[in-house]
mmCIF file of C-alpha atoms in Angstrom:
data_model
loop_
_atom_site.group_PDB
_atom_site.id
_atom_site.type_symbol
_atom_site.label_atom_id
_atom_site.label_comp_id
_atom_site.label_asym_id
_atom_site.label_seq_id
_atom_site.Cartn_x
_atom_site.Cartn_y
_atom_site.Cartn_z
ATOM 1 C CA ILE Y 1 -132.129 -102.509 -200.747
ATOM 2 C CA SER Y 2 -133.573 -104.255 -197.674
ATOM 3 C CA PHE Y 3 -131.518 -107.357 -198.623
ATOM 4 C CA ALA Y 4 -128.361 -105.553 -199.043
ATOM 5 C CA TRP Y 5 -128.917 -103.847 -195.636
ATOM 6 C CA PHE Y 6 -129.665 -107.250 -194.092
ATOM 7 C CA SER Y 7 -126.556 -108.798 -195.447
ATOM 8 C CA GLN Y 8 -124.422 -105.834 -194.226
ATOM 9 C CA ALA Y 9 -126.098 -106.220 -190.735
ATOM 10 C CA ARG Y 10 -125.131 -109.830 -190.568
ATOM 11 C CA LYS Y 11 -121.576 -109.107 -191.761
ATOM 12 C CA GLU Y 12 -121.230 -106.515 -188.997
ATOM 13 C CA GLU Y 13 -122.693 -108.836 -186.455
ATOM 14 C CA ASN Y 14 -120.338 -111.755 -187.529
ATOM 15 C CA GLU Y 15 -117.505 -109.419 -187.149
ATOM 16 C CA SER Y 16 -118.537 -108.274 -183.752
ATOM 17 C CA GLU Y 17 -118.726 -111.925 -182.504
ATOM 18 C CA LYS Y 18 -115.276 -112.436 -183.904
ATOM 19 C CA LEU Y 19 -113.824 -109.532 -182.156
ATOM 20 C CA LYS Y 20 -115.694 -110.524 -178.792
ATOM 21 C CA LEU Y 21 -114.098 -114.201 -179.127
ATOM 22 C CA GLN Y 22 -110.705 -112.700 -179.695
ATOM 23 C CA LEU Y 23 -111.164 -110.410 -176.652
ATOM 24 C CA LEU Y 24 -112.321 -113.247 -174.422
ATOM 25 C CA THR Y 25 -109.566 -115.681 -175.559
ATOM 26 C CA LEU Y 26 -107.000 -113.019 -174.542
ATOM 27 C CA VAL Y 27 -108.671 -112.330 -171.349
ATOM 28 C CA ASP Y 28 -108.740 -115.852 -170.343
ATOM 29 C CA ASN Y 29 -105.305 -116.538 -171.318
ATOM 30 C CA LEU Y 30 -104.018 -113.432 -169.242
ATOM 31 C CA TYR Y 31 -106.184 -114.541 -166.301
ATOM 32 C CA LYS Y 32 -104.453 -118.032 -166.291
ATOM 33 C CA GLN Y 33 -101.335 -116.220 -166.020
ATOM 34 C CA ASN Y 34 -102.737 -114.319 -162.987
ATOM 35 C CA LYS Y 35 -102.311 -111.009 -164.936
ATOM 36 C CA PHE Y 36 -105.561 -109.470 -163.257
ATOM 37 C CA ARG Y 37 -104.677 -105.816 -163.797
ATOM 38 C CA GLU Y 38 -104.114 -106.365 -167.529
ATOM 39 C CA VAL Y 39 -107.532 -108.445 -167.673
ATOM 40 C CA TYR Y 40 -109.283 -105.564 -165.795
ATOM 41 C CA ASP Y 41 -108.116 -102.975 -168.168
ATOM 42 C CA LEU Y 42 -109.292 -104.966 -171.109
ATOM 43 C CA LEU Y 43 -112.747 -105.409 -169.727
ATOM 44 C CA VAL Y 44 -113.566 -102.416 -167.694
ATOM 45 C CA GLU Y 45 -114.327 -100.392 -170.837
ATOM 46 C CA HIS Y 46 -117.154 -102.704 -171.436
ATOM 47 C CA LYS Y 47 -118.708 -102.415 -167.993
ATOM 48 C CA ASN Y 48 -121.898 -100.899 -169.416
ATOM 49 C CA CYS Y 49 -122.610 -103.566 -171.893
ATOM 50 C CA ASP Y 50 -125.206 -106.383 -171.713
ATOM 51 C CA ASP Y 51 -122.866 -109.205 -172.535
ATOM 52 C CA VAL Y 52 -122.903 -111.796 -169.790
ATOM 53 C CA GLU Y 53 -119.589 -113.426 -170.922
ATOM 54 C CA ILE Y 54 -117.920 -110.109 -170.415
ATOM 55 C CA LEU Y 55 -119.739 -109.034 -167.225
ATOM 56 C CA TRP Y 56 -119.000 -112.064 -165.103
ATOM 57 C CA ARG Y 57 -115.442 -112.167 -166.185
ATOM 58 C CA LEU Y 58 -115.199 -108.453 -165.120
ATOM 59 C CA SER Y 59 -116.691 -109.086 -161.797
ATOM 60 C CA ARG Y 60 -114.352 -112.029 -161.237
ATOM 61 C CA VAL Y 61 -111.249 -110.252 -162.063
ATOM 62 C CA GLN Y 62 -112.231 -107.217 -159.865
ATOM 63 C CA TYR Y 63 -112.655 -109.682 -156.913
ATOM 64 C CA ASN Y 64 -109.220 -111.228 -157.718
ATOM 65 C CA ILE Y 65 -107.576 -107.644 -157.550
ATOM 66 C CA SER Y 66 -109.384 -106.837 -154.438
ATOM 67 C CA GLN Y 67 -107.684 -110.001 -152.790
ATOM 68 C CA GLU Y 68 -104.174 -108.888 -153.836
ATOM 69 C CA PHE Y 69 -101.699 -107.961 -150.993
ATOM 70 C CA ALA Y 70 -100.878 -104.599 -152.993
ATOM 71 C CA THR Y 71 -104.683 -103.529 -152.881
ATOM 72 C CA ASN Y 72 -105.192 -100.959 -150.151
ATOM 73 C CA PRO Y 73 -108.426 -101.332 -148.100
ATOM 74 C CA GLU Y 74 -110.310 -98.499 -149.813
ATOM 75 C CA GLU Y 75 -109.736 -99.707 -153.238
ATOM 76 C CA ARG Y 76 -110.645 -103.378 -152.022
ATOM 77 C CA LYS Y 77 -113.936 -102.101 -150.865
ATOM 78 C CA VAL Y 78 -114.691 -100.133 -154.098
ATOM 79 C CA LEU Y 79 -113.787 -103.197 -156.279
ATOM 80 C CA ILE Y 80 -115.893 -105.562 -154.238
ATOM 81 C CA PHE Y 81 -118.969 -103.283 -154.327
ATOM 82 C CA GLU Y 82 -118.333 -102.577 -158.063
ATOM 83 C CA ALA Y 83 -118.092 -106.215 -158.778
ATOM 84 C CA TYR Y 84 -121.237 -107.237 -156.887
ATOM 85 C CA LYS Y 85 -123.090 -104.478 -158.991
ATOM 86 C CA ILE Y 86 -121.785 -106.028 -162.104
ATOM 87 C CA ILE Y 87 -122.474 -109.683 -161.271
ATOM 88 C CA SER Y 88 -126.055 -108.702 -160.192
ATOM 89 C CA LYS Y 89 -126.656 -107.141 -163.581
ATOM 90 C CA SER Y 90 -125.200 -110.277 -165.245
ATOM 91 C CA LEU Y 91 -127.372 -112.548 -163.392
ATOM 92 C CA ALA Y 92 -130.329 -110.553 -164.128
ATOM 93 C CA LEU Y 93 -129.477 -111.019 -167.702
ATOM 94 C CA ASP Y 94 -128.979 -114.875 -167.559
ATOM 95 C CA GLU Y 95 -130.067 -116.774 -164.600
ATOM 96 C CA ASN Y 96 -129.080 -120.065 -166.431
ATOM 97 C CA HIS Y 97 -125.358 -119.330 -166.561
ATOM 98 C CA PHE Y 98 -123.354 -121.183 -163.797
ATOM 99 C CA ALA Y 99 -120.600 -118.420 -163.567
ATOM 100 C CA ASN Y 100 -123.231 -115.768 -162.693
ATOM 101 C CA HIS Y 101 -124.252 -117.977 -159.725
ATOM 102 C CA LYS Y 102 -120.674 -118.895 -158.687
ATOM 103 C CA TRP Y 103 -119.504 -115.336 -158.549
ATOM 104 C CA MET Y 104 -122.696 -113.984 -157.056
ATOM 105 C CA SER Y 105 -121.987 -116.274 -154.034
ATOM 106 C CA ILE Y 106 -118.510 -115.125 -153.804
ATOM 107 C CA LEU Y 107 -119.327 -111.353 -154.086
ATOM 108 C CA LEU Y 108 -122.511 -111.583 -151.899
ATOM 109 C CA ASP Y 109 -120.346 -113.003 -149.111
ATOM 110 C CA ALA Y 110 -117.464 -110.526 -149.716
ATOM 111 C CA ARG Y 111 -119.808 -107.550 -149.711
ATOM 112 C CA SER Y 112 -121.672 -108.729 -146.634
ATOM 113 C CA ILE Y 113 -118.367 -108.525 -144.641
ATOM 114 C CA TYR Y 114 -118.552 -104.784 -144.723
ATOM 115 C CA TYR Y 115 -122.024 -104.750 -142.986
ATOM 116 C CA GLY Y 116 -120.809 -106.964 -140.143
ATOM 117 C CA ILE Y 117 -121.069 -110.491 -138.834
ATOM 118 C CA LYS Y 118 -124.902 -110.418 -138.588
ATOM 119 C CA ALA Y 119 -125.315 -109.477 -142.211
ATOM 120 C CA ARG Y 120 -122.929 -112.065 -143.297
ATOM 121 C CA ILE Y 121 -124.622 -114.877 -141.173
ATOM 122 C CA SER Y 122 -127.993 -113.788 -142.723
ATOM 123 C CA ASN Y 123 -126.724 -114.287 -146.260
ATOM 124 C CA LEU Y 124 -125.374 -117.839 -145.645
ATOM 125 C CA GLU Y 125 -128.387 -119.626 -147.165
ATOM 126 C CA VAL Y 126 -128.612 -117.285 -150.079
ATOM 127 C CA VAL Y 127 -124.824 -118.050 -150.686
ATOM 128 C CA LYS Y 128 -125.399 -121.795 -150.554
ATOM 129 C CA GLU Y 129 -128.428 -121.515 -153.028
ATOM 130 C CA HIS Y 130 -126.194 -119.802 -155.662
ATOM 131 C CA LEU Y 131 -123.574 -122.375 -155.193
ATOM 132 C CA LEU Y 132 -126.008 -125.275 -155.501
ATOM 133 C CA LYS Y 133 -127.384 -123.640 -158.709
ATOM 134 C CA ALA Y 134 -123.887 -123.247 -160.058
ATOM 135 C CA ALA Y 135 -123.142 -126.946 -159.300
ATOM 136 C CA GLU Y 136 -126.349 -127.900 -160.850
ATOM 137 C CA LEU Y 137 -125.615 -125.971 -163.985
ATOM 138 C CA ASN Y 138 -121.989 -127.025 -164.381
ATOM 139 C CA PRO Y 139 -121.242 -130.233 -162.263
ATOM 140 C CA LYS Y 140 -117.737 -130.292 -163.520
ATOM 141 C CA ASP Y 141 -116.545 -127.042 -162.105
ATOM 142 C CA ALA Y 142 -114.228 -128.250 -159.269
ATOM 143 C CA THR Y 143 -113.860 -124.913 -157.452
ATOM 144 C CA THR Y 144 -117.741 -124.564 -157.052
ATOM 145 C CA LEU Y 145 -117.593 -128.052 -155.452
ATOM 146 C CA TYR Y 146 -114.715 -126.911 -153.244
ATOM 147 C CA MET Y 147 -116.767 -123.780 -152.192
ATOM 148 C CA LEU Y 148 -119.698 -125.956 -151.195
ATOM 149 C CA GLY Y 149 -117.488 -128.169 -149.080
ATOM 150 C CA TYR Y 150 -115.928 -125.209 -147.516
ATOM 151 C CA TRP Y 151 -119.381 -123.669 -146.898
ATOM 152 C CA CYS Y 152 -120.402 -127.041 -145.144
ATOM 153 C CA TYR Y 153 -117.158 -127.245 -143.223
ATOM 154 C CA GLU Y 154 -117.521 -123.618 -141.969
ATOM 155 C CA ILE Y 155 -121.105 -123.991 -140.944
ATOM 156 C CA THR Y 156 -120.358 -127.204 -138.932
ATOM 157 C CA ASN Y 157 -117.219 -125.580 -137.266
ATOM 158 C CA MET Y 158 -119.067 -122.234 -136.569
ATOM 159 C CA PRO Y 159 -118.100 -120.832 -133.080
ATOM 160 C CA TRP Y 160 -120.890 -120.658 -130.535
ATOM 161 C CA TYR Y 161 -121.257 -116.928 -130.652
ATOM 162 C CA GLN Y 162 -121.985 -116.966 -134.270
ATOM 163 C CA ARG Y 163 -124.443 -119.932 -133.793
ATOM 164 C CA LYS Y 164 -126.201 -117.695 -131.350
ATOM 165 C CA ILE Y 165 -126.561 -114.936 -133.830
ATOM 166 C CA ALA Y 166 -127.679 -117.446 -136.335
ATOM 167 C CA SER Y 167 -130.329 -118.623 -134.150
ATOM 168 C CA MET Y 168 -131.639 -115.100 -133.731
ATOM 169 C CA ILE Y 169 -131.820 -114.421 -137.463
ATOM 170 C CA PHE Y 170 -133.306 -117.788 -138.655
ATOM 171 C CA THR Y 171 -136.171 -119.703 -137.324
ATOM 172 C CA THR Y 172 -134.095 -122.591 -138.456
ATOM 173 C CA PRO Y 173 -130.361 -121.825 -138.660
ATOM 174 C CA PRO Y 174 -128.426 -123.234 -141.371
ATOM 175 C CA THR Y 175 -126.807 -126.735 -140.593
ATOM 176 C CA SER Y 176 -124.327 -129.112 -142.140
ATOM 177 C CA THR Y 177 -121.857 -131.891 -141.162
ATOM 178 C CA PHE Y 178 -118.323 -132.767 -141.827
ATOM 179 C CA GLU Y 179 -119.472 -135.767 -143.781
ATOM 180 C CA GLU Y 180 -121.382 -133.572 -146.116
ATOM 181 C CA ALA Y 181 -118.206 -131.265 -146.449
ATOM 182 C CA LEU Y 182 -116.137 -134.323 -147.138
ATOM 183 C CA GLU Y 183 -118.540 -135.345 -150.007
ATOM 184 C CA TYR Y 184 -117.951 -132.107 -151.709
ATOM 185 C CA PHE Y 185 -114.246 -132.023 -151.306
ATOM 186 C CA ASN Y 186 -114.018 -135.375 -152.701
ATOM 187 C CA LYS Y 187 -116.378 -134.548 -155.727
ATOM 188 C CA ALA Y 188 -114.093 -131.833 -156.464
ATOM 189 C CA GLU Y 189 -111.024 -134.094 -156.639
ATOM 190 C CA GLU Y 190 -112.878 -136.531 -158.728
ATOM 191 C CA VAL Y 191 -113.727 -133.778 -161.232
ATOM 192 C CA GLU Y 192 -110.408 -132.261 -161.331
ATOM 193 C CA PRO Y 193 -107.577 -134.161 -159.400
ATOM 194 C CA ARG Y 194 -105.083 -131.908 -157.457
ATOM 195 C CA PHE Y 195 -106.491 -128.828 -158.945
ATOM 196 C CA TYR Y 196 -106.301 -126.767 -155.640
ATOM 197 C CA SER Y 197 -103.891 -127.064 -152.680
ATOM 198 C CA HIS Y 198 -106.758 -125.748 -150.442
ATOM 199 C CA ASN Y 199 -108.892 -128.541 -151.528
ATOM 200 C CA LEU Y 200 -106.321 -131.153 -150.403
ATOM 201 C CA LEU Y 201 -105.798 -129.156 -147.104
ATOM 202 C CA MET Y 202 -109.533 -129.090 -146.411
ATOM 203 C CA LEU Y 203 -109.786 -132.860 -147.140
ATOM 204 C CA GLY Y 204 -107.039 -133.401 -144.466
ATOM 205 C CA LYS Y 205 -108.683 -131.061 -142.007
ATOM 206 C CA THR Y 206 -112.145 -132.701 -142.480
ATOM 207 C CA TYR Y 207 -110.589 -136.257 -142.131
ATOM 208 C CA LEU Y 208 -109.077 -134.971 -138.892
ATOM 209 C CA LYS Y 209 -112.390 -133.762 -137.733
ATOM 210 C CA LEU Y 210 -113.758 -137.191 -138.365
ATOM 211 C CA ASN Y 211 -110.974 -138.933 -136.537
ATOM 212 C CA LYS Y 212 -109.618 -140.532 -139.768
ATOM 213 C CA GLU Y 213 -105.899 -139.814 -139.028
ATOM 214 C CA ASP Y 214 -104.472 -141.939 -141.970
ATOM 215 C CA GLN Y 215 -106.475 -140.281 -144.566
ATOM 216 C CA ALA Y 216 -105.961 -136.878 -142.932
ATOM 217 C CA ARG Y 217 -102.245 -137.337 -143.053
ATOM 218 C CA TYR Y 218 -102.200 -138.475 -146.768
ATOM 219 C CA TYR Y 219 -103.990 -135.253 -147.850
ATOM 220 C CA LEU Y 220 -102.102 -133.006 -145.546
ATOM 221 C CA ASP Y 221 -98.861 -134.345 -147.034
ATOM 222 C CA LEU Y 222 -100.233 -133.763 -150.402
ATOM 223 C CA ALA Y 223 -101.117 -130.190 -149.480
ATOM 224 C CA CYS Y 224 -97.654 -129.622 -147.955
ATOM 225 C CA ASN Y 225 -95.917 -130.931 -151.171
ATOM 226 C CA TYR Y 226 -98.134 -129.038 -153.436
ATOM 227 C CA PRO Y 227 -96.057 -127.408 -156.471
ATOM 228 C CA ILE Y 228 -95.689 -123.695 -155.864
ATOM 229 C CA SER Y 229 -96.804 -121.772 -158.820
ATOM 230 C CA THR Y 230 -94.146 -119.407 -160.232
ATOM 231 C CA ASP Y 231 -96.450 -117.448 -162.494
#
């Protein structure tokens, strides 16, 4: 009897894994087509599960919907706070999954906007820590490298009043350089060439900051002529 029960349990487990794989495949295909609302509808019914692969994808699509033009401010806030809650749970379940750290960095920053500039600045180091961990766990993810470059660029280019706030929060405020930003943007291009128009744009802007006009012009031209998605 126990053997029969075990066999049935294994069969049900295998069937469950098969259904999950089908769901994730469908979700990922729809996501690539920017069909975020459809992805959300498929995943939200599983929001109370303990499956990391479902949870981080749900937090991701909630963030994407929050950034859509059609999303009103109140819905945007609800989506971001809910997504932060979900990615926090997912990260607690698995601290060695790169997507958990990647989306925690994004959602931590997005949520902090609602608490003001001081709160956002106070989270800068934690945001970078999550990005670095994500890059360590998956060094081939170009968007993580882009975000690290953008973090470095924004820190280096921080306005004086934000620097003053940072100096009040941190004993040693976060620092970076345009050279460090450039390194990450270039790494992103090496990993996945021409993957994102904004990475090309930031390469151009960073080269301008470094007074390298020829390189800046090259990447700014690429950004300007980047194919427009019709999805």
